[in-house]
XYZ file of C-alpha atoms in Angstrom:
688
model
C -15.324 22.304 -31.511
C -12.792 20.091 -29.739
C -10.707 19.739 -32.920
C -10.558 23.523 -33.204
C -9.446 23.725 -29.562
C -6.644 21.270 -30.273
C -5.386 23.369 -33.199
C -5.584 26.487 -31.050
C -3.597 24.910 -28.195
C -0.822 23.663 -30.469
C -0.578 26.920 -32.431
C -0.392 29.030 -29.274
C 2.121 26.616 -27.815
C 4.508 26.783 -30.751
C 4.388 30.576 -30.770
C 4.886 30.789 -27.009
C 7.773 28.316 -26.772
C 9.868 30.058 -29.400
C 9.105 33.419 -27.824
C 10.368 32.376 -24.387
C 13.796 33.619 -23.295
C 16.085 31.450 -21.195
C 16.160 32.133 -17.481
C 16.670 30.247 -14.231
C 14.855 29.975 -10.941
C 16.634 29.330 -7.681
C 14.742 26.096 -6.966
C 16.280 22.646 -7.217
C 15.913 21.309 -10.750
C 14.910 17.744 -11.453
C 18.376 17.000 -12.887
C 19.951 17.876 -9.528
C 17.870 15.553 -7.397
C 20.151 12.527 -7.673
C 22.937 14.700 -6.272
C 21.056 15.202 -2.997
C 21.929 13.238 0.126
C 19.680 10.395 1.230
C 18.645 12.569 4.166
C 17.353 15.180 1.736
C 15.842 12.568 -0.555
C 13.850 11.107 2.321
C 12.531 14.574 3.103
C 10.888 14.822 -0.327
C 7.334 15.974 0.243
C 4.042 14.506 -0.932
C 0.567 16.003 -1.351
C -1.588 13.004 -2.223
C -2.127 11.840 1.384
C -3.891 14.945 2.770
C -4.088 17.504 -0.025
C -1.229 19.528 1.468
C 2.521 19.170 1.135
C 4.214 17.193 3.919
C 7.152 14.864 4.461
C 6.588 11.443 2.954
C 7.704 9.668 6.127
C 5.046 11.510 8.184
C 2.173 11.320 5.679
C -0.948 9.514 7.008
C -0.974 6.985 4.163
C 1.035 4.273 2.440
C 2.452 6.260 -0.448
C 5.390 6.647 -2.813
C 6.861 9.405 -4.943
C 8.677 8.800 -8.227
C 10.489 11.949 -9.358
C 11.573 13.094 -12.807
C 15.127 12.215 -11.781
C 14.074 8.630 -10.973
C 12.346 8.448 -14.343
C 15.455 9.616 -16.197
C 17.758 7.309 -14.270
C 15.765 4.195 -15.209
C 15.124 5.188 -18.838
C 11.351 5.197 -18.434
C 9.608 6.500 -21.565
C 5.919 6.481 -20.653
C 3.728 6.906 -17.601
C 2.660 3.275 -17.127
C 6.306 2.147 -16.813
C 6.734 4.447 -13.805
C 4.408 2.217 -11.797
C 6.836 -0.711 -12.038
C 8.808 1.075 -9.297
C 5.869 1.058 -6.843
C 5.487 -1.835 -4.338
C 2.359 -3.920 -4.812
C 1.401 -2.302 -8.135
C 1.283 -4.301 -11.361
C 0.211 -2.991 -14.749
C -1.052 -5.343 -17.426
C -3.107 -5.085 -20.656
C -6.894 -5.186 -20.695
C -7.708 -8.860 -21.354
C -11.047 -8.092 -23.038
C -10.164 -5.422 -25.543
C -7.777 -2.710 -26.755
C -4.935 -3.835 -24.428
C -5.298 -0.566 -22.487
C -3.124 -0.548 -19.354
C -4.816 -1.852 -16.218
C -3.433 -1.394 -12.713
C -3.658 -4.049 -10.032
C -2.886 -2.828 -6.502
C -2.550 -5.478 -3.796
C -4.574 -7.926 -5.884
C -7.476 -5.523 -6.430
C -8.524 -5.139 -10.055
C -11.445 -5.672 -12.411
C -12.074 -5.892 -16.124
C -12.500 -2.127 -16.440
C -9.753 -1.244 -13.942
C -11.944 1.337 -12.247
C -10.731 0.494 -8.725
C -7.826 2.930 -9.174
C -8.345 6.685 -9.442
C -5.991 8.327 -11.955
C -5.460 12.081 -11.655
C -3.414 14.530 -13.702
C -2.469 17.552 -11.600
C -5.242 16.564 -9.217
C -7.879 16.437 -11.973
C -9.909 13.244 -12.360
C -9.650 12.043 -15.991
C -12.158 9.175 -15.638
C -14.286 8.296 -18.670
C -17.706 7.632 -17.127
C -18.763 4.921 -19.599
C -16.044 2.525 -18.419
C -15.195 4.166 -15.086
C -11.545 4.131 -16.140
C -9.053 6.362 -17.957
C -9.802 7.390 -21.558
C -9.341 4.620 -24.103
C -5.758 4.399 -25.319
C -4.553 6.805 -22.626
C -0.796 7.021 -22.384
C 1.592 9.813 -21.475
C 5.179 10.438 -22.430
C 7.295 11.329 -19.398
C 8.844 14.530 -20.765
C 6.443 16.815 -18.885
C 6.124 14.730 -15.709
C 7.651 16.301 -12.595
C 6.689 13.414 -10.326
C 4.137 10.662 -9.868
C 2.560 10.230 -6.439
C 0.885 6.921 -5.644
C -1.242 6.125 -2.587
C -1.730 2.372 -2.172
C -4.748 2.546 0.113
C -8.330 3.858 0.112
C -8.680 7.565 -0.605
C -12.419 8.226 -0.850
C -12.391 10.285 2.373
C -10.337 12.808 0.411
C -11.007 12.132 -3.287
C -14.437 10.524 -3.453
C -15.320 7.903 -6.060
C -12.912 5.302 -7.431
C -10.099 6.020 -4.938
C -10.701 2.394 -4.006
C -7.506 0.357 -4.209
C -5.439 3.501 -4.542
C -4.831 6.868 -6.162
C -2.295 7.813 -8.842
C -1.567 11.516 -9.349
C 0.619 12.536 -12.294
C 2.026 15.985 -11.546
C 3.310 17.921 -14.540
C 6.253 20.301 -14.538
C 5.931 23.843 -13.293
C 7.728 26.748 -14.925
C 10.567 26.486 -12.395
C 11.010 22.784 -13.168
C 11.169 23.388 -16.920
C 13.679 26.167 -16.179
C 14.250 27.687 -19.614
C 13.710 25.994 -22.954
C 14.037 22.256 -23.563
C 13.848 20.220 -26.741
C 14.100 16.437 -26.920
C 13.898 13.600 -29.422
C 13.755 9.871 -28.770
C 13.822 7.131 -31.407
C 13.725 3.396 -30.919
C 12.389 -0.049 -31.648
C 9.055 -0.581 -33.416
C 9.579 2.765 -35.170
C 8.794 4.507 -31.893
C 9.361 8.250 -31.810
C 8.850 10.909 -29.129
C 9.432 14.616 -29.680
C 8.941 17.310 -27.060
C 9.392 21.049 -26.784
C 9.027 22.964 -23.519
C 9.599 26.507 -22.411
C 8.995 28.792 -19.457
C 9.242 32.499 -18.743
C 8.504 34.877 -15.884
C 6.250 37.802 -16.767
C 6.386 41.116 -14.871
C 8.205 39.413 -11.974
C 4.870 37.935 -10.885
C 3.395 35.527 -13.426
C 5.020 32.295 -14.595
C 4.119 30.993 -18.058
C 5.068 27.522 -19.269
C 4.247 25.617 -22.438
C 4.761 21.931 -23.179
C 4.215 20.210 -26.543
C 4.702 16.487 -27.111
C 4.189 14.104 -30.008
C 4.506 10.318 -29.667
C 3.988 7.517 -32.165
C 4.865 3.871 -32.711
C 4.135 1.156 -35.256
C 3.840 -1.343 -32.398
C 5.704 -4.606 -31.936
C 4.660 -6.920 -34.777
C 6.501 -9.732 -33.010
C 3.629 -9.991 -30.516
C 1.878 -12.693 -32.527
C -1.132 -14.584 -31.175
C -2.979 -17.701 -32.267
C -6.699 -16.988 -32.223
C -9.529 -19.492 -32.315
C -13.139 -18.344 -32.426
C -15.178 -21.532 -32.383
C -18.515 -19.693 -32.584
C -18.115 -18.910 -36.269
C -15.111 -21.102 -37.022
C -12.312 -18.540 -37.462
C -8.775 -19.600 -36.583
C -5.481 -18.031 -37.500
C -2.325 -16.266 -36.466
C -1.743 -12.509 -36.427
C 0.155 -9.797 -34.539
C -1.625 -7.712 -31.936
C -2.517 -4.245 -33.216
C -0.483 -2.012 -30.888
C 0.352 1.049 -32.995
C -0.458 4.530 -31.671
C -0.066 8.208 -32.499
C -0.931 10.995 -30.060
C -0.102 14.578 -29.130
C -0.105 16.263 -25.740
C -0.178 20.053 -25.295
C -0.315 22.149 -22.137
C -0.238 25.865 -21.361
C 0.155 26.849 -17.709
C -0.019 30.373 -16.286
C 0.325 31.021 -12.562
C 1.252 33.402 -9.805
C 1.066 33.095 -6.032
C -2.733 33.282 -6.065
C -3.974 32.074 -9.466
C -3.383 29.079 -11.729
C -4.757 28.717 -15.269
C -4.236 25.513 -17.214
C -5.197 24.601 -20.783
C -4.579 20.952 -21.631
C -5.279 18.939 -24.751
C -4.475 15.240 -25.155
C -5.308 13.872 -28.605
C -5.094 10.215 -29.632
C -5.044 10.549 -33.411
C -4.983 6.797 -34.042
C -4.429 3.596 -32.083
C -4.771 -0.097 -32.752
C -7.352 -2.138 -30.895
C -5.038 -4.879 -29.663
C -6.663 -8.277 -29.886
C -9.760 -6.940 -31.652
C -13.412 -6.869 -30.663
C -13.902 -10.624 -31.145
C -10.324 -11.651 -30.244
C -9.338 -11.488 -33.919
C -6.788 -8.696 -34.544
C -7.958 -6.328 -37.275
C -5.586 -3.811 -38.921
C -8.592 -1.755 -40.092
C -9.919 -1.133 -36.572
C -8.979 2.006 -34.681
C -9.545 4.092 -31.582
C -9.518 7.871 -31.596
C -9.862 9.896 -28.418
C -9.429 13.454 -27.231
C -9.456 15.171 -23.850
C -9.587 18.973 -23.561
C -9.505 20.744 -20.204
C -9.716 24.271 -18.842
C -8.735 24.326 -15.170
C -8.697 27.442 -12.967
C -7.533 27.545 -9.348
C -7.468 30.374 -6.842
C -5.420 30.087 -3.654
C -6.001 32.773 -1.060
C -3.646 32.758 1.905
C -4.484 34.426 5.221
C -8.061 35.372 4.409
C -7.853 36.033 8.091
C -5.108 34.749 10.420
C -4.732 30.995 10.035
C -7.288 30.601 7.220
C -6.536 29.863 3.577
C -9.126 29.085 0.896
C -8.550 27.138 -2.316
C -11.207 27.322 -5.056
C -11.181 25.283 -8.258
C -13.288 25.462 -11.413
C -12.810 23.174 -14.404
C -14.543 22.190 -17.612
C -13.591 19.094 -19.579
C -14.645 17.511 -22.868
C -13.716 13.934 -23.786
C -14.430 12.376 -27.164
C -14.029 8.738 -28.185
C -14.667 7.146 -31.572
C -13.889 3.571 -32.561
C -14.192 1.241 -35.510
C -14.589 -2.462 -34.774
C -14.660 -5.431 -37.085
C -16.648 -7.622 -34.726
C -16.553 -10.655 -37.029
C -14.995 -11.073 -40.499
C -17.246 -11.849 -43.447
C -19.517 -14.853 -42.872
C -23.007 -15.954 -43.901
C -25.195 -13.004 -44.833
C -22.593 -10.527 -43.512
C -20.610 -10.207 -46.733
C -18.602 -7.271 -45.311
C -18.396 -8.724 -41.816
C -20.123 -7.400 -38.710
C -18.950 -3.830 -38.164
C -19.632 -1.238 -35.512
C -18.660 2.407 -35.044
C -19.429 3.342 -31.423
C -18.510 6.709 -29.973
C -19.431 9.261 -27.335
C -18.751 12.771 -26.114
C -18.430 13.397 -22.389
C -18.939 16.846 -20.872
C -17.886 17.481 -17.286
C -17.931 20.597 -15.142
C -16.585 20.782 -11.594
C -16.450 23.414 -8.863
C -14.974 22.952 -5.387
C -13.895 25.050 -2.425
C -11.615 23.940 0.383
C -10.977 25.961 3.534
C -7.848 25.228 5.573
C -7.734 26.594 9.124
C -4.636 26.249 11.321
C -5.169 29.136 13.712
C -4.830 26.936 16.794
C -1.412 25.571 17.660
C -1.016 21.871 16.750
C -4.517 21.699 15.235
C -5.608 21.929 11.610
C -9.086 21.675 10.098
C -9.945 21.291 6.416
C -13.495 21.657 5.119
C -14.326 20.978 1.486
C -17.490 21.274 -0.581
C -17.956 20.674 -4.267
C -20.249 19.785 -7.112
C -19.742 17.971 -10.397
C -21.992 17.751 -13.447
C -21.428 15.041 -16.033
C -23.166 14.157 -19.294
C -22.362 11.475 -21.871
C -23.828 11.772 -25.363
C -23.353 8.441 -27.227
C -23.393 7.829 -30.966
C -23.201 4.676 -33.030
C -23.348 3.337 -36.557
C -23.405 -0.368 -37.396
C -24.536 -2.848 -40.011
C -26.482 -5.254 -37.756
C -29.523 -5.137 -35.503
C -30.037 -6.210 -31.876
C -31.780 -9.512 -32.523
C -30.364 -12.815 -31.262
C -28.711 -13.834 -33.510
C -28.183 -10.412 -35.124
C -29.443 -9.764 -38.630
C -27.739 -7.504 -41.185
C -29.191 -4.098 -42.005
C -27.796 -4.456 -45.526
C -25.712 -1.294 -45.121
C -24.188 0.872 -42.410
C -26.959 2.566 -40.420
C -26.728 5.444 -37.934
C -28.578 4.241 -34.814
C -27.771 7.249 -32.603
C -30.726 7.882 -30.297
C -32.500 4.681 -31.371
C -33.443 2.864 -28.126
C -33.851 -0.414 -30.011
C -30.302 -0.512 -31.385
C -27.811 1.923 -29.807
C -25.560 0.650 -26.994
C -26.585 3.444 -24.581
C -28.866 6.468 -24.541
C -27.746 9.913 -23.387
C -27.097 9.903 -19.641
C -26.255 12.546 -17.046
C -25.046 12.532 -13.447
C -24.559 15.161 -10.757
C -22.441 14.655 -7.651
C -22.318 16.870 -4.564
C -19.856 16.319 -1.747
C -18.893 17.572 1.688
C -15.624 16.597 3.373
C -13.992 17.238 6.744
C -10.426 16.514 7.815
C -8.951 17.178 11.244
C -5.243 16.954 12.060
C -3.963 17.016 15.614
C -0.268 17.104 16.438
C -0.579 15.814 19.986
C 3.102 16.404 20.743
C 6.470 15.980 19.032
C 5.970 12.213 18.893
C 2.260 11.679 18.225
C -0.081 12.891 15.476
C -3.650 11.977 14.546
C -5.433 12.562 11.238
C -9.110 11.813 10.856
C -11.474 12.606 8.027
C -14.839 11.858 6.499
C -16.503 12.605 3.171
C -20.138 12.463 2.087
C -20.931 12.029 -1.634
C -24.442 12.264 -3.064
C -25.047 10.888 -6.581
C -28.127 11.667 -8.614
C -28.280 8.156 -10.090
C -27.443 5.584 -7.404
C -27.610 7.400 -4.061
C -25.199 8.551 -1.379
C -22.203 7.142 0.464
C -20.091 8.203 3.459
C -16.449 7.222 3.864
C -14.180 7.861 6.874
C -10.433 7.575 7.487
C -8.204 7.500 10.572
C -4.424 7.630 10.932
C -2.326 7.542 14.095
C 1.373 8.315 13.653
C 3.960 7.721 16.358
C 7.495 8.991 15.925
C 8.880 6.604 18.509
C 12.449 7.669 17.873
C 14.337 9.920 15.507
C 15.069 6.753 13.527
C 11.683 5.041 13.821
C 8.166 6.088 12.784
C 5.091 3.864 12.981
C 1.610 4.340 11.524
C -1.761 2.704 12.121
C -4.246 3.442 9.330
C -7.909 2.756 8.641
C -9.895 3.752 5.587
C -13.143 3.064 3.792
C -13.715 3.790 0.115
C -16.205 3.261 -2.678
C -16.300 2.780 -6.415
C -19.196 4.386 -8.269
C -20.927 2.203 -10.876
C -19.857 3.118 -14.397
C -22.399 4.101 -17.016
C -21.841 0.775 -18.791
C -22.784 -1.068 -15.581
C -25.867 1.099 -15.151
C -27.154 1.890 -18.613
C -25.826 -0.398 -21.375
C -28.599 -1.772 -23.619
C -28.779 -3.793 -26.848
C -25.497 -5.537 -26.091
C -25.546 -9.353 -26.020
C -22.475 -9.627 -23.759
C -22.790 -6.632 -21.394
C -26.052 -5.154 -20.115
C -26.466 -2.441 -17.517
C -28.586 -2.584 -14.398
C -29.881 0.752 -13.024
C -30.284 -0.855 -9.593
C -26.585 -1.566 -8.951
C -24.958 0.241 -6.035
C -21.434 1.358 -5.227
C -18.737 -1.146 -4.297
C -17.270 -0.778 -0.782
C -13.859 -1.550 0.738
C -12.477 -1.358 4.286
C -8.708 -1.453 4.769
C -6.507 -1.697 7.862
C -2.779 -0.949 7.592
C 0.290 -0.819 9.811
C 3.546 0.834 8.758
C 7.035 0.751 10.269
C 9.453 3.296 8.792
C 12.991 2.648 10.069
C 16.069 4.704 9.277
C 19.029 3.430 11.294
C 21.501 5.732 9.542
C 21.093 8.752 7.327
C 21.918 6.784 4.179
C 19.521 3.867 4.642
C 15.742 3.654 4.939
C 13.514 0.600 5.386
C 9.686 0.620 5.257
C 7.386 -2.300 6.101
C 3.677 -1.979 5.252
C 1.140 -4.606 6.357
C -2.444 -4.540 5.086
C -5.756 -6.335 5.362
C -8.913 -5.470 3.430
C -12.505 -6.575 2.864
C -14.531 -5.718 -0.245
C -18.328 -5.926 -0.385
C -20.847 -5.440 -3.198
C -18.401 -6.061 -6.033
C -20.200 -5.600 -9.320
C -20.288 -8.922 -11.149
C -20.867 -9.181 -14.902
C -20.685 -12.943 -15.264
C -24.430 -13.024 -15.943
C -26.330 -11.062 -18.550
C -26.573 -7.902 -16.418
C -24.443 -6.332 -13.691
C -25.224 -7.169 -10.032
C -23.648 -6.437 -6.614
C -22.928 -10.049 -5.673
C -19.128 -10.213 -5.406
C -16.832 -10.112 -2.383
C -13.055 -10.143 -1.960
C -10.742 -10.530 1.031
C -7.037 -9.790 0.949
C -3.967 -9.341 3.095
C -0.228 -9.068 2.666
C 2.814 -6.889 3.142
C 5.354 -4.773 1.260
C 8.973 -4.295 2.303
C 10.878 -1.500 0.578
C 14.411 -0.194 1.016
C 16.464 2.794 -0.146
C 20.234 2.933 0.304
C 22.415 5.878 -0.658
C 25.652 3.887 -0.639
C 27.862 6.865 -1.458
C 27.862 9.965 -3.629
C 27.968 7.821 -6.779
C 25.669 4.872 -6.045
C 22.032 4.635 -5.003
C 20.135 1.351 -4.545
C 16.427 0.804 -4.044
C 14.083 -2.146 -4.088
C 11.038 -3.884 -2.676
C 9.408 -7.235 -2.118
C 5.598 -7.401 -2.116
C 3.319 -10.290 -1.173
C -0.468 -10.430 -1.298
C -3.025 -13.164 -0.840
C -6.457 -12.232 -2.169
C -9.460 -14.539 -2.272
C -12.977 -14.495 -3.601
C -15.058 -13.738 -0.515
C -17.815 -16.088 -1.670
C -15.955 -19.142 -3.037
C -12.573 -18.817 -1.299
C -10.755 -19.186 -4.634
C -7.637 -17.148 -5.355
C -8.254 -13.885 -7.189
C -7.086 -14.612 -10.740
C -4.345 -12.833 -12.705
C -2.931 -10.840 -9.758
C 0.730 -11.557 -8.876
C 1.025 -12.879 -5.335
C 4.727 -12.039 -5.304
C 6.676 -9.114 -6.756
C 10.332 -8.205 -6.412
C 12.021 -5.080 -7.732
C 15.535 -3.727 -7.440
C 17.381 -0.889 -9.131
C 20.810 0.700 -9.054
C 21.834 4.142 -10.230
C 25.607 4.564 -10.576
C 27.330 7.832 -11.429
C 30.657 6.352 -12.472
C 32.045 9.579 -13.951
C 31.129 13.224 -13.305
C 28.880 13.295 -16.391
C 28.162 9.588 -16.916
C 25.581 7.408 -15.164
C 24.196 3.905 -15.529
C 20.758 2.876 -14.306
C 19.579 -0.737 -14.177
C 16.351 -2.220 -12.830
C 15.006 -5.752 -12.418
C 11.390 -6.786 -11.849
C 10.145 -10.279 -10.987
C 6.427 -11.128 -11.248
C 5.296 -14.475 -9.845
C 2.395 -16.690 -8.749
C -0.517 -15.505 -10.895
C -3.413 -17.924 -10.627
C -6.105 -18.671 -13.187
C -9.807 -18.298 -12.495
C -11.344 -21.244 -10.651
C -13.129 -22.481 -13.792
C -10.079 -22.004 -16.048
C -8.139 -25.274 -16.330
C -5.173 -23.799 -18.214
C -1.804 -23.895 -16.387
C -1.077 -20.935 -14.133
C 0.370 -17.873 -15.833
C 4.148 -18.146 -16.185
C 6.429 -16.096 -13.912
C 8.853 -13.698 -15.538
C 11.898 -11.544 -14.814
C 12.639 -8.422 -16.841
C 15.820 -6.325 -16.770
C 16.120 -2.788 -18.189
C 19.224 -0.620 -18.385
C 19.996 3.002 -19.299
C 23.300 4.734 -20.009
C 23.204 8.527 -19.747
C 25.744 11.244 -20.558
C 25.104 14.808 -19.447
C 26.599 17.615 -21.526
C 27.880 15.346 -24.268
C 27.969 18.632 -26.155
C 27.278 21.993 -24.513
C 23.654 21.955 -23.280
C 23.035 18.520 -24.836
C 22.345 15.299 -22.921
C 22.332 11.821 -24.452
C 20.965 8.489 -23.252
C 20.629 4.966 -24.596
C 18.176 2.496 -23.051
C 17.431 -1.177 -23.525
C 14.208 -2.608 -22.128
C 13.815 -6.346 -21.551
C 17.551 -6.810 -22.037
C 17.405 -10.623 -22.090
C 14.356 -10.771 -24.394
C 12.233 -12.561 -21.789
C 9.026 -14.152 -23.107
C 6.610 -12.134 -20.961
C 2.949 -13.155 -21.014
C -0.061 -11.407 -19.524
C -3.384 -13.241 -19.095
C -6.051 -13.575 -21.745
C -9.652 -13.980 -20.663
C -11.128 -17.431 -20.076
C -13.867 -18.527 -22.483
C -16.033 -21.365 -21.197
C -17.418 -21.993 -24.682
C -14.007 -22.628 -26.210
C -12.355 -26.051 -26.135
C -8.943 -24.401 -25.674
C -10.147 -22.438 -22.637
C -9.855 -19.114 -24.453
C -10.084 -17.618 -27.909
C -6.420 -16.700 -27.312
C -5.199 -19.711 -25.366
C -1.535 -18.807 -24.865
C -2.124 -15.376 -23.303
C -0.879 -12.038 -24.603
C 2.810 -11.668 -25.462
C 4.388 -8.448 -24.219
C 7.122 -6.518 -26.065
C 10.435 -8.268 -26.523
C 13.833 -6.596 -26.317
C 13.699 -2.961 -27.411
C 16.226 -0.121 -27.564
C 15.881 3.664 -27.539
C 18.266 6.570 -28.107
C 17.490 10.034 -26.774
C 18.995 13.493 -27.123
C 17.785 16.572 -25.275
C 18.849 20.205 -25.351
C 18.482 22.572 -22.405
C 18.861 26.346 -22.642
């Protein structure tokens, strides 16, 4: 059924795009945003902090906005690269499998990366088995209007997994597409991106937009690793399997009261990185698909001062993989092979009432319910004995409690949230909120927040913030069975974090802005998988600061940058949290040196990443990466051109591999994971 939906989305999209006439809205387009003054840039609004649009400088959270113009200026080609511009955020590949992107915020991360909530247009895309984004999830930037990131707990507003932070990818509206756009990008590793977008206004009331994208790459075969599996005696040298091929289609219809969205993201094929047993296998693959119907109704002035927002969505995710767990050995003449998969069904309904009928006071009340079911499937050629024995052929073990990795599971979640905002006077404002979540499988949790904002001067704003958040146990942590390395425990509870923050936002002149954020957090009940089954035995303490600056030097030059420091420790042993950079530095410059020409350059330094306490390998090497982008608008009428080089100086960037106590080298892949070397991309886009 999902495959048929995908074909339907793409077919409708192609028809709709070519049927759309060119037109223009009066709003500011994304291409114009770098022509705004710094005063206007600093007034860019954000929704992620409270669920309503407000000035970033006055939002009751530590947050950032990266716009489509920022993305173009720095030559960013996919969503994960956007996060390099955010203080305290570091993305790195999954050390255990697939090399999926993981996000570390202020030193908070885990194997499954489920401490960060990722949203697309406010919709949670979490795959319940891992508690993270769908396997192989990546997004081209063509349809991204902006990315909002909150680097602090958000469970009082968003519920589960808004633990270390929240990332909301907001796609382009019809006014931001503004006509018809076609683009093509080609570059290193046989990478290719193609996109087609269009928008039209219907009957002077409804806006219709369509976006179609296709992205593929052969992967960087220069990312070669030396592997050493001492259990069965396999050693060798091979490139990581990093190829991918996916499509992304969206149809969006809206007016002032209604929004209808159809979205299909389809990973047709992707490599599995380092392989299931840390032996890269060119025959392995991941396939995934996410299909979503999302309907929103926004009623203004139900009665004076009251607006009501209702949302109904239904989502289907599918994942299928092929793993060569071990090459041929002993009685496994074809190797040990597994074909796990699952289909996830999720329905959600929520209502939020917003009342501002009293001057300087605002109350938001939200209620909602979510239903979730995961239906696993699996075929393999080995049983669950220790050591495993061959079946003699591939056997479908779906529904077999003695062999499948997980039985069918379901979860329902009901929530109630309150948020109260009080503008005490022109200088002081208070935001407080609380949310109650009740889970059918592990119980309930309540999470509050408090923010006090003082606009001490026209040039100076300070914030004091407190928040508590939780991470819900994933289905793998609760329900995995028949897996020798990972077993679930139905008695695990949610992880908890408390965070205190102080922010100073200083703007001495219109063209310059400086923000200092200081934080301290405590994590309890971290789910630990170091034993056979998951248990709530971990703790983590952390503190640090982030200093960021924006300087609009003149009409042609804009500079931005940050320095971030964090010190995070295991709350039980006192050891440094491994793999998280203690120091980060970023700087970028965007220079419009001719009316139609611009040059964007960025530099990122990652430093001081410690190993785990029981890992005696040297600390992970620091690195500095420089990217640059040259852009020409209207090279030909309605045609823009850009040329980008990433990792200009071909830095040998390494991200950590997992420690293996049973291996004499400290890991099956001792020298960590090499990241892409120098790469170049050319892009043309047409706008009508």
